[in-house]
Coordinates of C-alpha atoms in Angstrom, one line a residue:
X1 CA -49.4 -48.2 4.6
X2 CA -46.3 -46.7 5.5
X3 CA -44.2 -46.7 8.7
X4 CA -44.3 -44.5 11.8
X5 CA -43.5 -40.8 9.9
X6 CA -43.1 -42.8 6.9
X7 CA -45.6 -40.6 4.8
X8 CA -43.8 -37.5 5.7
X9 CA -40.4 -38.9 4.9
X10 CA -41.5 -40.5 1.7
X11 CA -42.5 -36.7 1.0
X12 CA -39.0 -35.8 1.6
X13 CA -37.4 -38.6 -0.1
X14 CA -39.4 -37.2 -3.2
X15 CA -38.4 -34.3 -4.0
X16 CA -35.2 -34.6 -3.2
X17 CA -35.1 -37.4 -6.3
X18 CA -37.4 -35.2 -8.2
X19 CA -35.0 -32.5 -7.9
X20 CA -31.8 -34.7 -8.9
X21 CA -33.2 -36.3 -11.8
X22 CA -34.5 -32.6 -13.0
X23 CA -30.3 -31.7 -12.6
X24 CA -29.4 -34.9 -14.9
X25 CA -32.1 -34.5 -17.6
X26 CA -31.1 -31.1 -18.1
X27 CA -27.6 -31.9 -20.0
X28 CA -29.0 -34.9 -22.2
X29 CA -30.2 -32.5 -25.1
X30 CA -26.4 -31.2 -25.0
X31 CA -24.5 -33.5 -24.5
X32 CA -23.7 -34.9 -28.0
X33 CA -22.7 -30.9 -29.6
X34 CA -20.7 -30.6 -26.5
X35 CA -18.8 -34.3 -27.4
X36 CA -19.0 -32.9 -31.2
X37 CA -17.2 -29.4 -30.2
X38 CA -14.6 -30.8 -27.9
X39 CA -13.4 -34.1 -30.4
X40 CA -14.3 -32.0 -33.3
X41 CA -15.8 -35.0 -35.2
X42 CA -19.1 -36.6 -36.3
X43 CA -22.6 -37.5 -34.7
X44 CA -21.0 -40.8 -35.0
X45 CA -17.7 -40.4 -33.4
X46 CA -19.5 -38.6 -30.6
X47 CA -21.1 -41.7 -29.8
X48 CA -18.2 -43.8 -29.1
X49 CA -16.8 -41.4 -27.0
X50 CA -20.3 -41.3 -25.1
X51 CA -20.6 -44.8 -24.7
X52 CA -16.9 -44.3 -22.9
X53 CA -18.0 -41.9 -20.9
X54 CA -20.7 -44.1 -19.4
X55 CA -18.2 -46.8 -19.2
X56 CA -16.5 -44.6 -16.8
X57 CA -18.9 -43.8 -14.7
X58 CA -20.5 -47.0 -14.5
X59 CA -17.2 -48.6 -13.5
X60 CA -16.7 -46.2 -10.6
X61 CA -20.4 -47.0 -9.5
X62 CA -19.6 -51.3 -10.0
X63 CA -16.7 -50.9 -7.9
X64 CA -18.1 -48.3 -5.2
X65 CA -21.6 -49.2 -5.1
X66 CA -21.7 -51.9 -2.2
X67 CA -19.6 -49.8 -0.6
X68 CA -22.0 -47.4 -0.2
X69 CA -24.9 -49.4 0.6
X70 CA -22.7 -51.1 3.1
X71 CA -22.0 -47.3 4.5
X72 CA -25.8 -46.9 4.6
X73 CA -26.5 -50.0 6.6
X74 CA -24.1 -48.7 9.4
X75 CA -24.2 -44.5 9.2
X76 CA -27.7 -44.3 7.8
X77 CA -29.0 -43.3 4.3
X78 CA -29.3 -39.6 5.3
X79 CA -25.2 -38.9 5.6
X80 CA -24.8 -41.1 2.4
X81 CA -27.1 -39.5 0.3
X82 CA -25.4 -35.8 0.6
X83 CA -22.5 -36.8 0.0
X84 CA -24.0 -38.3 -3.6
X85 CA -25.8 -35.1 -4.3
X86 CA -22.5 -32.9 -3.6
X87 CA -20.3 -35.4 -5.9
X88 CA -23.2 -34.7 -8.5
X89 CA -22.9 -30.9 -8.1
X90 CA -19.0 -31.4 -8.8
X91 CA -19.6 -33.5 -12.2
X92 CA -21.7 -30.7 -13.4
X93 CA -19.2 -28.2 -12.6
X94 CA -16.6 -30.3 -14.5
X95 CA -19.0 -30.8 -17.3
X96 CA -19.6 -27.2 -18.0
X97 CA -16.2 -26.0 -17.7
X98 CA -14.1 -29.0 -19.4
X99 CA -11.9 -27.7 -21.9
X100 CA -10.8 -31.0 -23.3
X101 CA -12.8 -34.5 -23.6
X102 CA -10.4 -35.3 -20.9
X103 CA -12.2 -33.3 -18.0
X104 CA -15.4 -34.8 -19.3
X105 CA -14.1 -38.4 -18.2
X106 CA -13.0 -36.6 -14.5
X107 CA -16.2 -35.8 -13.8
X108 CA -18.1 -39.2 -14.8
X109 CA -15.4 -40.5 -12.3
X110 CA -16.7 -38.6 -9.4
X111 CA -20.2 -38.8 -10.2
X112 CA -19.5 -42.7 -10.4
X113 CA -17.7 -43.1 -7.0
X114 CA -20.3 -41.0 -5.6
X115 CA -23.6 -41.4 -7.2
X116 CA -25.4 -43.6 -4.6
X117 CA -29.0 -41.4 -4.5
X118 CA -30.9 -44.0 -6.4
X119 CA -29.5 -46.9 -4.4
X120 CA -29.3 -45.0 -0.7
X121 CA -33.2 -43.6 -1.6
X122 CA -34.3 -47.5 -2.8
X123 CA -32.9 -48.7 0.9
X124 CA -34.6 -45.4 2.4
X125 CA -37.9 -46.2 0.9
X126 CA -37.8 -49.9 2.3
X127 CA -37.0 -48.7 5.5
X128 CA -39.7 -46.2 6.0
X129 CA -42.1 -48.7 4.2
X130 CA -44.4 -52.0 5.3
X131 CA -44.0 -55.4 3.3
X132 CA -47.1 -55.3 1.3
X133 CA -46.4 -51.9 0.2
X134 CA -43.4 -51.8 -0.6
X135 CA -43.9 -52.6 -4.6
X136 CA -46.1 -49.4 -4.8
X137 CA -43.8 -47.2 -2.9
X138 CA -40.6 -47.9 -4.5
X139 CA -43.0 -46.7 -7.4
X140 CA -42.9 -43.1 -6.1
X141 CA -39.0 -43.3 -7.9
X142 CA -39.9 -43.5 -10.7
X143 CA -42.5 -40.6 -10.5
X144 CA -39.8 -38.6 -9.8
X145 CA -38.0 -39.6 -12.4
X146 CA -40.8 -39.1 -14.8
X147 CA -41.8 -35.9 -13.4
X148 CA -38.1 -34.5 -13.4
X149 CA -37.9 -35.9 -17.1
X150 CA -40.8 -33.8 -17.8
X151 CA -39.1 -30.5 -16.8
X152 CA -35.0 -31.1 -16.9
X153 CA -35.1 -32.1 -20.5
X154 CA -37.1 -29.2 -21.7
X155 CA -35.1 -27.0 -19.6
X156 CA -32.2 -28.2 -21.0
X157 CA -33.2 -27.8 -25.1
X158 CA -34.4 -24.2 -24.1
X159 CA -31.4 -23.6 -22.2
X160 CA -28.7 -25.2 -24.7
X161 CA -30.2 -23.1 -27.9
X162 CA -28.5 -20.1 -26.4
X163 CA -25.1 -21.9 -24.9
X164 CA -24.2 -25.5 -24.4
X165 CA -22.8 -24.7 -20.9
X166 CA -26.0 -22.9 -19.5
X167 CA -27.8 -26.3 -18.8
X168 CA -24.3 -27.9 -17.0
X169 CA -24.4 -24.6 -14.9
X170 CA -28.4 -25.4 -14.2
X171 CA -27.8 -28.9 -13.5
X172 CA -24.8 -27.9 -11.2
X173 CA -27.4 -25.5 -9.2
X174 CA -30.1 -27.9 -8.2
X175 CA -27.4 -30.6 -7.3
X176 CA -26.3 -28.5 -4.7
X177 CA -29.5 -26.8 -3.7
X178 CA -30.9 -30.6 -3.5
X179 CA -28.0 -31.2 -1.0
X180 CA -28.5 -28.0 1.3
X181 CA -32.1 -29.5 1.1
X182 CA -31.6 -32.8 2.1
X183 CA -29.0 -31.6 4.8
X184 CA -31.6 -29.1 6.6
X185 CA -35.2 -31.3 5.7
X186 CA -34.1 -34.8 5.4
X187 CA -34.6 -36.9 8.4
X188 CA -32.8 -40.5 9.0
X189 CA -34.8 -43.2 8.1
X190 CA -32.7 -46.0 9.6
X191 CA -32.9 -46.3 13.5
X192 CA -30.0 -47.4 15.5
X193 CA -31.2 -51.0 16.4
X194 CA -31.2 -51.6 12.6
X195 CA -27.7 -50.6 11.7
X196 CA -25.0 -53.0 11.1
X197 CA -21.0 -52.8 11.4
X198 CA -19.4 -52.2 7.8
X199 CA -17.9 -55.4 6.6
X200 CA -15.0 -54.9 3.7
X201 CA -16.0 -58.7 3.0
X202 CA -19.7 -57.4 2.0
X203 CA -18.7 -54.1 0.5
X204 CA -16.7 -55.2 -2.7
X205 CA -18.7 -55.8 -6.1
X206 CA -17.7 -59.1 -6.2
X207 CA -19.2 -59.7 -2.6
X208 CA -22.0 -57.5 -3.1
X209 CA -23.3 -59.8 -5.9
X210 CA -22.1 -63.3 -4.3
X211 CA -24.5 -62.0 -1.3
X212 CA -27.4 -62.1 -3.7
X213 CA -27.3 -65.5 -4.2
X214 CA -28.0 -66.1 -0.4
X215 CA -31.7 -65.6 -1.2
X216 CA -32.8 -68.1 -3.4
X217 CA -35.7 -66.1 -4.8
X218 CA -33.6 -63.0 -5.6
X219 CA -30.8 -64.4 -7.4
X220 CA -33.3 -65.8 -10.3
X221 CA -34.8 -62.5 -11.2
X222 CA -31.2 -60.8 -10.6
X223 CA -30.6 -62.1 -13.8
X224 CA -33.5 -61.0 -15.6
X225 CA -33.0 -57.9 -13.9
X226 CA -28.9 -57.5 -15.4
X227 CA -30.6 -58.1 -18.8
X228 CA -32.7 -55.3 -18.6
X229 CA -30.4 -53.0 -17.6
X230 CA -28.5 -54.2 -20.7
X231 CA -32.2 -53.5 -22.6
X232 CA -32.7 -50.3 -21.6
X233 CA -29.2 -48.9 -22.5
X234 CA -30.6 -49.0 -26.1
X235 CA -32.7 -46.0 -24.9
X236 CA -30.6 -44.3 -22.3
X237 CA -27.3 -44.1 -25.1
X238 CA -27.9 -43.1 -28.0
X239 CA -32.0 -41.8 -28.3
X240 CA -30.1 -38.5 -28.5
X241 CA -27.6 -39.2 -30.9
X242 CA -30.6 -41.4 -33.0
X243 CA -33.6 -38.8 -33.2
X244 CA -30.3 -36.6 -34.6
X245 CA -29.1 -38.5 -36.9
X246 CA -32.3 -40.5 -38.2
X247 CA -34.8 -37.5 -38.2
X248 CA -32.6 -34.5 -37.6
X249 CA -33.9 -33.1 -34.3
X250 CA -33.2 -30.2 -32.8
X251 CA -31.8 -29.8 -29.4
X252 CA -35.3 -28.6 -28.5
X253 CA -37.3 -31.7 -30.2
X254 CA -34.9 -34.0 -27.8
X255 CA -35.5 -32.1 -24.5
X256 CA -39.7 -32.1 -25.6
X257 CA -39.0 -35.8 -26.4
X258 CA -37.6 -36.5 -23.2
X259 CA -40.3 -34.5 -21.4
X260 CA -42.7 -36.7 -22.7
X261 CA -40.9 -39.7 -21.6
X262 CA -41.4 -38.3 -18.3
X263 CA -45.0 -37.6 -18.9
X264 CA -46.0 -41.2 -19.7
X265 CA -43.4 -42.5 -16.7
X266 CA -44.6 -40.6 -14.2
X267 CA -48.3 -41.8 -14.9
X268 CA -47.1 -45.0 -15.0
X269 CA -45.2 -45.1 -12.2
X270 CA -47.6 -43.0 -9.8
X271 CA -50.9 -44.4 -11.0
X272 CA -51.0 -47.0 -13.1
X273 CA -48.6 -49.4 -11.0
X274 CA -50.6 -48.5 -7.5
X275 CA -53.7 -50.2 -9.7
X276 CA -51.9 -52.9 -11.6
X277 CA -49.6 -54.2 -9.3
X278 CA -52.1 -55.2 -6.6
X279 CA -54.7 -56.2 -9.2
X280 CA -52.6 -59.4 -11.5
X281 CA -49.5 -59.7 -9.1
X282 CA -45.9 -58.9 -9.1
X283 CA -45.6 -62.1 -10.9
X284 CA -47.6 -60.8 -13.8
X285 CA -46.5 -57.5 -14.0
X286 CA -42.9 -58.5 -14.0
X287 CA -43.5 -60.7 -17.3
X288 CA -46.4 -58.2 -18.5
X289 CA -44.0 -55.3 -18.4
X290 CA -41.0 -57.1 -20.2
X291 CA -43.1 -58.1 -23.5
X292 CA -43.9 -54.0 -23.6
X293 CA -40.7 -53.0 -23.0
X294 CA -39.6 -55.7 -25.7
X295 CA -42.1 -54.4 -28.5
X296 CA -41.6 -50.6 -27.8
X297 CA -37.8 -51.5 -28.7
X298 CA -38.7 -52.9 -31.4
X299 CA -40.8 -50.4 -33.0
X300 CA -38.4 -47.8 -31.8
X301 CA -35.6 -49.4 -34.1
X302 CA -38.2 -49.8 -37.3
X303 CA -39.6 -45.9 -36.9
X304 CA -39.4 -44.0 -40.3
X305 CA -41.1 -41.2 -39.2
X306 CA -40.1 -38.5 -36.0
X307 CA -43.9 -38.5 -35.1
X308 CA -43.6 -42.3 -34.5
X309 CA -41.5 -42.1 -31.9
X310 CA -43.5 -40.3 -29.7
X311 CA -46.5 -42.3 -30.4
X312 CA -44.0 -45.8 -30.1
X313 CA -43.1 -44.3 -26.4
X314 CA -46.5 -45.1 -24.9
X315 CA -45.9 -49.2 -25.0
X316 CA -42.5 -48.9 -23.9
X317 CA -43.1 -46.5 -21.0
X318 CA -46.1 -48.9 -20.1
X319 CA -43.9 -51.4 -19.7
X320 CA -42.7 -49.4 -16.2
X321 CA -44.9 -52.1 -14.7
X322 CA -42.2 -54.1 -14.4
X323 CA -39.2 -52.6 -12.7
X324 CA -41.2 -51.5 -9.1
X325 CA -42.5 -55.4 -9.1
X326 CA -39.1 -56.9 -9.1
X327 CA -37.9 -54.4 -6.4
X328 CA -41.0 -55.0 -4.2
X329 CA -40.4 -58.8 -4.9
X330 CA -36.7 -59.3 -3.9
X331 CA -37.1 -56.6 -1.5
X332 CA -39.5 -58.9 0.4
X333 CA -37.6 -61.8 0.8
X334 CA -34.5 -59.9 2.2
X335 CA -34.2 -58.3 6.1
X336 CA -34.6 -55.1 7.1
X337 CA -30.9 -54.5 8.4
X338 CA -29.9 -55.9 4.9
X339 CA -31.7 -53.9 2.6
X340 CA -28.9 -51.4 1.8
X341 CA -26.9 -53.9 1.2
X342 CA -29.6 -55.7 -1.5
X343 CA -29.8 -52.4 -3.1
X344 CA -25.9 -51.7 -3.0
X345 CA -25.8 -55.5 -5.0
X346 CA -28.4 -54.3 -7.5
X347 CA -26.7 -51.0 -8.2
X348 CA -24.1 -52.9 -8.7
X349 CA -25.5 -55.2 -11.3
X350 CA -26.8 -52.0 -12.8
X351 CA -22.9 -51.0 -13.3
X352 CA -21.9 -54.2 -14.7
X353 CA -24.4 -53.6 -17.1
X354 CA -23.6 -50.1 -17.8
X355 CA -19.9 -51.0 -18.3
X356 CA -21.0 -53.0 -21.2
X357 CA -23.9 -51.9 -22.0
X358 CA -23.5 -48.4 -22.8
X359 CA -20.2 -49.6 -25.1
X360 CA -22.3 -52.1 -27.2
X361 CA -25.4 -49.9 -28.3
X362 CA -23.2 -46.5 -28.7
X363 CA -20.4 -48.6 -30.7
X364 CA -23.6 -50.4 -32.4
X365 CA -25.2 -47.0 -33.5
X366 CA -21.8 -45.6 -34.7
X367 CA -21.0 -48.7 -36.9
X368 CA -24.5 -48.8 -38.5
X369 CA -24.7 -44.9 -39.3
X370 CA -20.8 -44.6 -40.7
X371 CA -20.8 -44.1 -44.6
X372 CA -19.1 -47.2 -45.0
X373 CA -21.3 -49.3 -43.2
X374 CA -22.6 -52.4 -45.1
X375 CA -26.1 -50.9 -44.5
X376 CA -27.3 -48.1 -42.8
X377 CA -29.0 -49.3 -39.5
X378 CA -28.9 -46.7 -36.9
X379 CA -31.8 -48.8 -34.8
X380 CA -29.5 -51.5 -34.5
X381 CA -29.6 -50.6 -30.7
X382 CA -33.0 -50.8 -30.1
X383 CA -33.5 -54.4 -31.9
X384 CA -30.4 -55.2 -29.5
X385 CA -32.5 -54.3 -26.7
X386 CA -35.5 -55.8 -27.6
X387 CA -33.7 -59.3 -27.8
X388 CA -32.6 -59.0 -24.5
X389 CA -35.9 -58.1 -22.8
X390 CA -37.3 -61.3 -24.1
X391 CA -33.9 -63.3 -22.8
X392 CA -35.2 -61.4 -19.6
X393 CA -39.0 -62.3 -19.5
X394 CA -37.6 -65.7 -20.1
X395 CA -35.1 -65.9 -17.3
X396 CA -38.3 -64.3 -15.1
X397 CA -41.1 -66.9 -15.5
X398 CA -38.2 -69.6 -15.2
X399 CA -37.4 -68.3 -12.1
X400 CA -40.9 -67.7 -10.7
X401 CA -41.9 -71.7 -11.7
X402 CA -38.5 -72.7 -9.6
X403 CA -40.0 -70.5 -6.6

């Protein structure tokens, strides 16, 4: 059940997600021939300089993150989540016209300070949703990132086989059409009576996090949670440069890789969770979804064959399960005129993760895949990963026992 003009908004909220995800899957096919062509180096060396590149823009997003969510609890989400979608529209720009690996790094910068959508959309969808169904709505996110994940990254192998700035352009387009959209469709989801004066205290990363340990049931899984994000930078860093190196895939192959990723996401995420969820617990999905997360990494890092990882995706994608039951979970034990400011605090764990993160599976890859390595191990990542979703499903039952 959703809120007065909740169903409508949620509608909104949708596409305007499905949209932005569509603009960032577009460049991941590209993105390691454009590192190659501007460094003029290896498959390897272009790795590094991702995992840099996400270190960038994570750190921008760490430090400006609560500060953004603490925006959103006293402007709204609407004004907020513009202002991301322009700042993405920029980074594209920058992207497709960078001359040098320096202009690369510019536009991760912006897109860092600015890149609140996931966060300002999380606190949008609490608002507009009731308690109970909270778990299933923040669900509808990940649809849209499975759904955009379908198209973007097709769109972007297509586009990239004729020139590795036409999917930079494309991704630049729908940023900015997203924002005209948002700015003439999108309502405000958080009334007046709910709003909150802006605090400086709150809005720092160091706050952000310290106010997650004022919920007692929160701050357990917000270390489960950090260790996913850690997890799941095995996937987001260097599948590219892997299914490149390991089994010599096109730019095409990635984007119909990635598209299938989307495929089994958005079923998971707009199905199977509304059935799941309700049906064992959030308790049990949380701890469910880690141990398939954990084996899909696993089998990810062992795959000999290209066919294998498509067929490995299924477990790891079905372990989705877990991340809309931890949001619906901590979500429910925090206040409505706070929840921008919970989801400015997670976004902000999410950065401190991706400051490392990123750094230790791309600098992983590139030392396991260099001709001097001791042995050649380019799923070193993965098997990274998979140890820390089992740290995570650890830290999670601990913390639900304590409860």
């Amino acid at each position: 059940m959703l809120k007065p003009k909740g169903e409508a908004a949620l509608g909104f909220i949708f596409i305007t997600l499905l949209v932005d995800v569509m603009g960032f899957g577009i460049i991941i096919p590209v993105l390691p021939q454009l590192i190659q062509r501007l460094i003029h180096g290896s498959i390897s060396e272009a790795a590094i300089y991702a995992g840099w590149m996400a270190f960038a823009y994570a750190g921008m997003q760490f430090l400006f993150s609560p500060v953004i969510g603490n925006l959103s609890d006293k402007f709204g989400r609407r004004p907020v989540l513009l202002s991301s979608l322009l700042g993405f529209g920029i980074d594209y720009l920058f992207l497709a016209f960078a001359p040098t690996i320096g202009w690369l790094f510019i536009g991760r910068v912006i897109a860092g300070i600015t890149g609140a959508s996931f966060t300002t959309a999380s606190a949008y969808i609490a608002d507009i949703s009731t308690p109970e169904k909270r778990a299933a709505n923040f669900g509808l996110v990940g649809v849209a990132f499975g759904i955009g994940f379908i198209i973007g990254p097709v769109i972007g192998g297509i586009l990239g086989n004729y020139n590795t700035q036409y999917p930079f352009l494309a991704a630049a387009a729908l940023a900015l059409l997203n924002a005209a959209y948002g700015y003439f469709i999108l309502p405000e989801s958080l009334s007046v009576e709910h709003r909150r004066p802006f605090s400086w205290g709150r809005a720092n990363p160091v706050g952000s996090l310290i106010q997650l340990n004022r919920y007692k049931a929160v701050i357990g899984l917000a270390f489960s949670l950090f260790l996913v994000y850690i997890a799941v930078q095995s996937v987001q860093s260097v599948w590219t440069f892997y299914t490149i190196e390991k089994f010599q895939w096109s730019k095409a192959m990635v984007g119909y890789s990635l598209g299938f990723v989307g495929l089994l996401v958005a079923v998971v995420q707009g199905g199977l969770i509304r059935v799941v969820i309700p049906k064992i617990g959030q308790e049990r999905s949380i701890w469910i979804g880690l141990l398939l997360y954990s084996f899909g990494l696993i089998l990810f890092a062992f795959a000999s064959e290209g066919w294998m990882m498509f067929a490995f995706l299924v477990p790891y994608c079905l372990g989705g399960i877990a991340g809309p039951a931890l949001q619906g979970y901590m979500s429910n034990n925090v206040p409505a005129n706070e929840q921008g400011e919970l989801q400015g605090g997670l976004t902000s764990l999410a950065s401190l993760s991706t400051i490392f993160g990123p750094l230790i599976m791309t600098w992983s890859f590139s030392y396991f895949t260099k001709p001097d390595a001791p042995f050649q191990f380019p799923g070193a990542p993965f098997a990274i990963g998979a140890v820390c979703m089992l740290l995570s499903t650890l830290l999670a039952v601990r913390s639900f026992r304590r409860n």
